[in-house]
């Protein structure tokens, strides 16, 4: 090991932070976080009770089971956005629909807090797209570079579409333009 090598001397918090940043960059992280943050108040408020001195205020409604199901599904969709980003569009649409359903079912969507977070998370999930891969030397992928900037040895004939000739079809003219069956 040379004294210039910083790999062994790097603090473990920096390493964990760098790993988390790399993990976060390959998935719709904020979409999943907002969707899960929207599911928590939707599931919590119907079962919450607050004490004011000797008086207890209970928020429980008859739709408590429905709001619990919506909240748990939103949390599950948020985790799905994180760990299975290939279904991010489905999870985003489902999160938006569940957020809209939570308005009449779950105390105005968790007192609008859960509704807004779930709606924002679903929209972020739908709009997220994975980044383009970059070569090891930092150049753009070959498909992104215009043909004029490429060296001649990189141009490939298979990438150029072939022109189809507009030839005259003699078989169609011989039958008067009709099919054999008709």
mmCIF file of C-alpha atoms in Angstrom:
data_model
loop_
_atom_site.group_PDB
_atom_site.id
_atom_site.type_symbol
_atom_site.label_atom_id
_atom_site.label_comp_id
_atom_site.label_asym_id
_atom_site.label_seq_id
_atom_site.Cartn_x
_atom_site.Cartn_y
_atom_site.Cartn_z
ATOM 1 C CA UNK A 1 0.000 0.000 0.000
ATOM 2 C CA UNK A 2 1.307 3.400 -0.872
ATOM 3 C CA UNK A 3 0.929 6.365 1.445
ATOM 4 C CA UNK A 4 -1.237 8.082 -1.196
ATOM 5 C CA UNK A 5 -3.893 5.363 -1.022
ATOM 6 C CA UNK A 6 -6.925 6.684 0.833
ATOM 7 C CA UNK A 7 -9.043 3.547 0.553
ATOM 8 C CA UNK A 8 -7.980 2.121 3.902
ATOM 9 C CA UNK A 9 -7.916 5.440 5.742
ATOM 10 C CA UNK A 10 -11.345 6.627 4.656
ATOM 11 C CA UNK A 11 -13.873 7.025 7.437
ATOM 12 C CA UNK A 12 -16.654 4.424 7.415
ATOM 13 C CA UNK A 13 -19.390 7.089 7.458
ATOM 14 C CA UNK A 14 -18.110 8.464 4.151
ATOM 15 C CA UNK A 15 -18.097 4.982 2.683
ATOM 16 C CA UNK A 16 -21.666 4.321 3.847
ATOM 17 C CA UNK A 17 -22.804 7.694 2.559
ATOM 18 C CA UNK A 18 -21.243 7.036 -0.849
ATOM 19 C CA UNK A 19 -22.833 3.583 -1.039
ATOM 20 C CA UNK A 20 -26.231 5.010 -0.070
ATOM 21 C CA UNK A 21 -25.909 7.748 -2.690
ATOM 22 C CA UNK A 22 -25.098 5.152 -5.367
ATOM 23 C CA UNK A 23 -28.020 2.967 -4.237
ATOM 24 C CA UNK A 24 -30.377 5.955 -4.213
ATOM 25 C CA UNK A 25 -29.328 7.036 -7.691
ATOM 26 C CA UNK A 26 -30.489 3.828 -9.366
ATOM 27 C CA UNK A 27 -34.108 3.888 -8.230
ATOM 28 C CA UNK A 28 -36.980 6.357 -7.664
ATOM 29 C CA UNK A 29 -35.916 7.002 -4.068
ATOM 30 C CA UNK A 30 -37.883 10.184 -3.362
ATOM 31 C CA UNK A 31 -40.999 8.745 -4.967
ATOM 32 C CA UNK A 32 -40.903 5.744 -2.654
ATOM 33 C CA UNK A 33 -40.180 7.914 0.371
ATOM 34 C CA UNK A 34 -43.081 10.281 -0.308
ATOM 35 C CA UNK A 35 -45.435 7.377 -1.010
ATOM 36 C CA UNK A 36 -44.534 5.683 2.278
ATOM 37 C CA UNK A 37 -44.793 9.010 4.109
ATOM 38 C CA UNK A 38 -48.281 9.377 2.650
ATOM 39 C CA UNK A 39 -49.339 5.921 3.769
ATOM 40 C CA UNK A 40 -48.419 6.478 7.423
ATOM 41 C CA UNK A 41 -50.936 9.253 8.284
ATOM 42 C CA UNK A 42 -53.659 7.582 6.225
ATOM 43 C CA UNK A 43 -53.269 4.376 8.240
ATOM 44 C CA UNK A 44 -52.605 6.065 11.598
ATOM 45 C CA UNK A 45 -55.274 8.750 12.039
ATOM 46 C CA UNK A 46 -58.379 6.501 12.114
ATOM 47 C CA UNK A 47 -56.864 4.578 15.046
ATOM 48 C CA UNK A 48 -55.336 7.538 16.896
ATOM 49 C CA UNK A 49 -56.674 8.958 20.119
ATOM 50 C CA UNK A 50 -55.582 12.128 21.844
ATOM 51 C CA UNK A 51 -55.879 12.922 25.546
ATOM 52 C CA UNK A 52 -56.700 16.432 26.690
ATOM 53 C CA UNK A 53 -56.667 16.276 30.461
ATOM 54 C CA UNK A 54 -59.395 13.778 31.400
ATOM 55 C CA UNK A 55 -61.017 13.891 27.988
ATOM 56 C CA UNK A 56 -60.084 11.464 25.207
ATOM 57 C CA UNK A 57 -60.625 12.380 21.572
ATOM 58 C CA UNK A 58 -60.837 9.351 19.314
ATOM 59 C CA UNK A 59 -60.596 9.665 15.547
ATOM 60 C CA UNK A 60 -61.871 6.148 14.884
ATOM 61 C CA UNK A 61 -64.413 5.878 12.121
ATOM 62 C CA UNK A 62 -66.359 3.073 10.558
ATOM 63 C CA UNK A 63 -63.951 3.114 7.620
ATOM 64 C CA UNK A 64 -60.923 2.364 9.806
ATOM 65 C CA UNK A 65 -60.244 -0.960 8.105
ATOM 66 C CA UNK A 66 -60.351 0.651 4.656
ATOM 67 C CA UNK A 67 -57.912 3.353 5.650
ATOM 68 C CA UNK A 68 -55.598 0.780 7.218
ATOM 69 C CA UNK A 69 -55.609 -1.207 3.981
ATOM 70 C CA UNK A 70 -54.939 1.916 1.906
ATOM 71 C CA UNK A 71 -52.087 2.974 4.193
ATOM 72 C CA UNK A 72 -50.464 -0.451 4.169
ATOM 73 C CA UNK A 73 -50.783 -0.661 0.378
ATOM 74 C CA UNK A 74 -49.156 2.762 -0.011
ATOM 75 C CA UNK A 75 -46.256 1.710 2.202
ATOM 76 C CA UNK A 76 -45.915 -1.498 0.185
ATOM 77 C CA UNK A 77 -45.957 0.458 -3.078
ATOM 78 C CA UNK A 78 -43.248 2.760 -1.734
ATOM 79 C CA UNK A 79 -41.044 -0.228 -0.928
ATOM 80 C CA UNK A 80 -41.824 -1.667 -4.363
ATOM 81 C CA UNK A 81 -40.611 1.550 -5.977
ATOM 82 C CA UNK A 82 -37.329 1.184 -4.111
ATOM 83 C CA UNK A 83 -36.596 -2.487 -4.619
ATOM 84 C CA UNK A 84 -38.346 -3.240 -7.938
ATOM 85 C CA UNK A 85 -37.969 -0.057 -9.939
ATOM 86 C CA UNK A 86 -38.972 -1.855 -13.128
ATOM 87 C CA UNK A 87 -42.646 -1.592 -12.050
ATOM 88 C CA UNK A 88 -42.378 2.069 -11.095
ATOM 89 C CA UNK A 89 -45.102 3.199 -13.533
ATOM 90 C CA UNK A 90 -47.605 0.675 -12.195
ATOM 91 C CA UNK A 91 -46.711 1.542 -8.606
ATOM 92 C CA UNK A 92 -47.041 5.260 -9.353
ATOM 93 C CA UNK A 93 -50.468 4.902 -10.941
ATOM 94 C CA UNK A 94 -51.622 2.666 -8.087
ATOM 95 C CA UNK A 95 -50.335 5.179 -5.515
ATOM 96 C CA UNK A 96 -52.214 8.016 -7.207
ATOM 97 C CA UNK A 97 -55.421 5.972 -7.329
ATOM 98 C CA UNK A 98 -55.090 4.962 -3.670
ATOM 99 C CA UNK A 99 -54.438 8.588 -2.724
ATOM 100 C CA UNK A 100 -57.627 9.627 -4.508
ATOM 101 C CA UNK A 101 -59.604 6.816 -2.868
ATOM 102 C CA UNK A 102 -58.294 7.862 0.545
ATOM 103 C CA UNK A 103 -60.146 11.186 0.391
ATOM 104 C CA UNK A 104 -63.629 9.760 1.060
ATOM 105 C CA UNK A 105 -62.471 6.639 2.905
ATOM 106 C CA UNK A 106 -59.690 7.723 5.278
ATOM 107 C CA UNK A 107 -60.516 11.028 7.010
ATOM 108 C CA UNK A 108 -60.001 13.240 3.967
ATOM 109 C CA UNK A 109 -56.847 11.392 2.978
ATOM 110 C CA UNK A 110 -55.178 11.494 6.387
ATOM 111 C CA UNK A 111 -56.186 15.129 6.888
ATOM 112 C CA UNK A 112 -54.803 15.997 3.427
ATOM 113 C CA UNK A 113 -51.219 15.281 4.595
ATOM 114 C CA UNK A 114 -51.197 11.655 3.464
ATOM 115 C CA UNK A 115 -53.124 12.481 0.309
ATOM 116 C CA UNK A 116 -50.601 15.105 -0.838
ATOM 117 C CA UNK A 117 -47.564 12.945 -0.033
ATOM 118 C CA UNK A 118 -49.011 9.863 -1.781
ATOM 119 C CA UNK A 119 -50.036 11.934 -4.811
ATOM 120 C CA UNK A 120 -46.574 13.510 -5.049
ATOM 121 C CA UNK A 121 -44.859 10.120 -4.627
ATOM 122 C CA UNK A 122 -46.986 8.551 -7.354
ATOM 123 C CA UNK A 123 -46.281 11.412 -9.750
ATOM 124 C CA UNK A 124 -42.548 11.234 -9.052
ATOM 125 C CA UNK A 125 -42.591 7.481 -9.632
ATOM 126 C CA UNK A 126 -44.292 7.823 -13.003
ATOM 127 C CA UNK A 127 -41.929 10.562 -14.148
ATOM 128 C CA UNK A 128 -38.687 8.914 -12.983
ATOM 129 C CA UNK A 129 -36.501 7.346 -15.663
ATOM 130 C CA UNK A 130 -33.196 5.529 -15.209
ATOM 131 C CA UNK A 131 -30.097 7.398 -16.292
ATOM 132 C CA UNK A 132 -28.070 6.503 -19.350
ATOM 133 C CA UNK A 133 -24.977 4.391 -18.680
ATOM 134 C CA UNK A 134 -21.630 6.083 -19.139
ATOM 135 C CA UNK A 135 -18.493 4.298 -20.336
ATOM 136 C CA UNK A 136 -15.604 3.751 -17.926
ATOM 137 C CA UNK A 137 -13.585 6.514 -19.587
ATOM 138 C CA UNK A 138 -16.390 9.027 -19.024
ATOM 139 C CA UNK A 139 -17.515 9.308 -22.639
ATOM 140 C CA UNK A 140 -21.130 9.100 -23.677
ATOM 141 C CA UNK A 141 -22.415 5.763 -25.003
ATOM 142 C CA UNK A 142 -21.779 5.104 -28.687
ATOM 143 C CA UNK A 143 -25.473 5.483 -29.566
ATOM 144 C CA UNK A 144 -25.495 9.035 -28.171
ATOM 145 C CA UNK A 145 -22.573 10.347 -30.259
ATOM 146 C CA UNK A 146 -23.581 11.808 -33.649
ATOM 147 C CA UNK A 147 -22.132 10.108 -36.744
ATOM 148 C CA UNK A 148 -20.092 13.165 -37.707
ATOM 149 C CA UNK A 149 -18.126 13.024 -34.440
ATOM 150 C CA UNK A 150 -17.426 9.272 -34.560
ATOM 151 C CA UNK A 151 -14.196 7.878 -35.969
ATOM 152 C CA UNK A 152 -14.666 6.031 -39.247
ATOM 153 C CA UNK A 153 -13.796 2.662 -37.749
ATOM 154 C CA UNK A 154 -16.770 2.922 -35.359
ATOM 155 C CA UNK A 155 -19.354 3.428 -38.099
ATOM 156 C CA UNK A 156 -21.189 0.222 -38.715
ATOM 157 C CA UNK A 157 -23.282 -0.612 -41.729
ATOM 158 C CA UNK A 158 -25.826 -2.535 -39.665
ATOM 159 C CA UNK A 159 -26.856 0.646 -37.877
ATOM 160 C CA UNK A 160 -27.840 2.340 -41.155
ATOM 161 C CA UNK A 161 -31.345 1.397 -42.302
ATOM 162 C CA UNK A 162 -31.502 0.015 -45.829
ATOM 163 C CA UNK A 163 -33.693 1.696 -48.410
ATOM 164 C CA UNK A 164 -36.495 -0.438 -49.742
ATOM 165 C CA UNK A 165 -36.966 -0.113 -53.477
ATOM 166 C CA UNK A 166 -40.404 0.823 -54.732
ATOM 167 C CA UNK A 167 -40.413 -1.877 -57.370
ATOM 168 C CA UNK A 168 -43.292 -2.642 -59.667
ATOM 169 C CA UNK A 169 -45.236 -5.742 -58.601
ATOM 170 C CA UNK A 170 -45.977 -7.772 -61.734
ATOM 171 C CA UNK A 171 -48.036 -10.431 -59.919
ATOM 172 C CA UNK A 172 -50.552 -7.880 -58.675
ATOM 173 C CA UNK A 173 -50.929 -6.364 -62.157
ATOM 174 C CA UNK A 174 -51.436 -9.749 -63.876
ATOM 175 C CA UNK A 175 -54.584 -10.491 -61.840
ATOM 176 C CA UNK A 176 -55.983 -7.024 -62.304
ATOM 177 C CA UNK A 177 -54.964 -6.052 -58.779
ATOM 178 C CA UNK A 178 -57.216 -8.640 -57.162
ATOM 179 C CA UNK A 179 -56.421 -11.545 -54.900
ATOM 180 C CA UNK A 180 -56.732 -15.083 -56.162
ATOM 181 C CA UNK A 181 -59.566 -15.762 -53.725
ATOM 182 C CA UNK A 182 -61.640 -12.821 -54.885
#
